[in-house]
C-alpha positions as a Markdown table, in Angstrom:
| # | Residue | x | y | z |
|---|---|---|---|---|
| 1 | Met | 90.9 | 180.3 | 89.7 |
| 2 | Leu | 90.0 | 183.7 | 88.3 |
| 3 | Thr | 89.6 | 186.8 | 90.5 |
| 4 | Gln | 86.5 | 188.8 | 90.1 |
| 5 | Phe | 88.3 | 191.3 | 87.9 |
| 6 | Glu | 89.8 | 188.7 | 85.7 |
| 7 | His | 86.4 | 187.0 | 85.4 |
| 8 | Phe | 84.9 | 190.4 | 84.5 |
| 9 | Ala | 87.6 | 191.1 | 81.9 |
| 10 | Val | 87.3 | 187.7 | 80.2 |
| 11 | Thr | 83.5 | 187.6 | 80.2 |
| 12 | Glu | 83.2 | 191.1 | 78.9 |
| 13 | Met | 85.0 | 190.0 | 75.7 |
| 14 | Leu | 83.0 | 186.8 | 75.1 |
| 15 | Gly | 81.3 | 186.8 | 71.7 |
| 16 | Lys | 82.9 | 190.1 | 70.8 |
| 17 | Pro | 85.4 | 190.8 | 67.9 |
| 18 | Asp | 88.2 | 190.9 | 70.5 |
| 19 | Ser | 87.3 | 187.7 | 72.2 |
| 20 | Pro | 90.4 | 185.6 | 73.1 |
| 21 | Pro | 90.8 | 182.1 | 71.7 |
| 22 | Arg | 89.2 | 179.4 | 73.8 |
| 23 | Ala | 89.1 | 175.6 | 73.9 |
| 24 | Asn | 86.6 | 173.7 | 76.1 |
| 25 | Gly | 85.7 | 177.0 | 77.8 |
| 26 | Thr | 89.3 | 177.9 | 78.9 |
| 27 | Leu | 91.6 | 180.5 | 77.4 |
| 28 | Cys | 94.1 | 179.2 | 74.8 |
| 29 | Phe | 97.7 | 180.3 | 74.8 |
| 30 | Gly | 100.1 | 179.0 | 72.2 |
| 31 | Ser | 103.2 | 180.1 | 74.0 |
| 32 | Asp | 104.3 | 181.7 | 77.2 |
| 33 | Trp | 104.6 | 185.2 | 75.8 |
| 34 | Glu | 100.9 | 185.1 | 75.0 |
| 35 | Arg | 100.0 | 184.1 | 78.6 |
| 36 | Thr | 102.3 | 186.7 | 79.9 |
| 37 | Ser | 100.9 | 189.5 | 77.7 |
| 38 | Phe | 97.4 | 188.6 | 78.8 |
| 39 | Gly | 98.4 | 188.6 | 82.5 |
| 40 | Ile | 100.2 | 192.0 | 82.2 |
| 41 | Ala | 97.2 | 193.6 | 80.6 |
| 42 | Leu | 94.9 | 192.3 | 83.3 |
| 43 | Ala | 97.3 | 193.3 | 86.1 |
| 44 | Leu | 97.8 | 196.9 | 84.7 |
| 45 | Ala | 94.0 | 197.3 | 84.3 |
| 46 | Lys | 93.3 | 195.9 | 87.7 |
| 47 | Glu | 95.8 | 198.3 | 89.3 |
| 48 | Gly | 94.2 | 201.2 | 87.5 |
| 49 | Tyr | 96.9 | 202.1 | 85.0 |
| 50 | Phe | 94.2 | 202.0 | 82.3 |
| 51 | Glu | 90.5 | 201.1 | 82.0 |
| 52 | Trp | 89.8 | 197.6 | 80.6 |
| 53 | Asp | 87.3 | 199.1 | 78.2 |
| 54 | Asp | 90.0 | 201.5 | 76.8 |
| 55 | Phe | 92.3 | 198.5 | 76.3 |
| 56 | Arg | 89.6 | 196.7 | 74.5 |
| 57 | Asp | 89.1 | 199.6 | 72.2 |
| 58 | Glu | 92.9 | 199.5 | 71.4 |
| 59 | Leu | 92.6 | 195.7 | 70.8 |
| 60 | Ile | 89.6 | 196.1 | 68.5 |
| 61 | Ala | 91.4 | 198.9 | 66.5 |
| 62 | Ser | 94.5 | 196.6 | 66.2 |
| 63 | Ile | 92.4 | 193.7 | 64.9 |
| 64 | Arg | 90.6 | 196.0 | 62.5 |
| 65 | Thr | 94.0 | 197.4 | 61.2 |
| 66 | Trp | 95.3 | 193.9 | 60.7 |
| 67 | Glu | 92.2 | 192.8 | 58.9 |
| 68 | Asp | 92.4 | 195.9 | 56.6 |
| 69 | Glu | 96.0 | 195.1 | 55.8 |
| 70 | His | 95.3 | 191.4 | 55.2 |
| 71 | Pro | 91.9 | 191.3 | 53.4 |
| 72 | Ser | 92.4 | 188.0 | 51.7 |
| 73 | Asp | 95.3 | 186.2 | 53.4 |
| 74 | His | 94.6 | 185.3 | 57.0 |
| 75 | Ser | 97.4 | 182.7 | 57.2 |
| 76 | Ser | 99.6 | 184.9 | 59.4 |
| 77 | Trp | 96.8 | 185.7 | 61.9 |
| 78 | Asn | 97.6 | 185.5 | 65.6 |
| 79 | Tyr | 95.2 | 186.9 | 68.1 |
| 80 | Tyr | 97.9 | 187.6 | 70.6 |
| 81 | Asp | 100.0 | 189.5 | 68.1 |
| 82 | Gln | 97.2 | 192.0 | 68.0 |
| 83 | Phe | 96.7 | 191.7 | 71.8 |
| 84 | Leu | 100.4 | 192.7 | 72.3 |
| 85 | Thr | 100.1 | 195.6 | 69.8 |
| 86 | Ala | 97.1 | 196.9 | 71.8 |
| 87 | Leu | 99.0 | 196.4 | 75.1 |
| 88 | Glu | 102.0 | 198.3 | 73.7 |
| 89 | Ser | 99.7 | 201.1 | 72.6 |
| 90 | Ala | 98.0 | 201.3 | 76.0 |
| 91 | Val | 101.3 | 201.3 | 77.9 |
| 92 | Val | 102.6 | 204.2 | 75.8 |
| 93 | Lys | 99.3 | 206.2 | 76.0 |
| 94 | Thr | 99.3 | 205.9 | 79.8 |
| 95 | Asn | 102.9 | 207.0 | 79.9 |
| 96 | Leu | 104.1 | 203.9 | 81.7 |
| 97 | Leu | 106.8 | 203.7 | 79.0 |
| 98 | Thr | 107.7 | 205.9 | 76.1 |
| 99 | Ala | 107.7 | 204.4 | 72.6 |
| 100 | Ser | 111.6 | 204.5 | 72.6 |
| 101 | Glu | 111.7 | 202.7 | 76.0 |
| 102 | Leu | 109.4 | 200.0 | 74.7 |
| 103 | Ser | 111.4 | 199.6 | 71.6 |
| 104 | Glu | 114.6 | 199.3 | 73.6 |
| 105 | Phe | 112.9 | 196.7 | 75.8 |
| 106 | Phe | 112.0 | 194.6 | 72.8 |
| 107 | Thr | 115.5 | 195.0 | 71.3 |
| 108 | Leu | 117.1 | 193.7 | 74.5 |
| 109 | Gly | 114.7 | 190.8 | 74.5 |
| 110 | Asp | 115.6 | 189.9 | 71.0 |
| 111 | Gln | 119.3 | 190.0 | 71.9 |
| 112 | Val | 118.7 | 187.7 | 74.8 |
| 113 | Asn | 116.7 | 185.2 | 72.7 |
| 114 | Gln | 119.4 | 184.9 | 70.0 |
């Protein structure tokens, strides 16, 4: 069950360019990292680390950049790749992590997953 904030965040995105994938009215996640990214973004916004609308602006910009870089080939499109890019940007802009800390975090994650 969604909290009021989660309901607000999801419904604010419905029908917009940054709307998350849905099936039968529920959010679709292709893997655990997608669900985790979505949850982290909601939690950080809910706790006031950034405004949800600011995050959405980052997401829209990320989607626009991807579309500009892939004008005719959409075979590699993944909504949550852009969602994660926007989350990374928001985390750095709000000084929760520096870009180098974020890079180190992902490097460690890659080593664990090998």
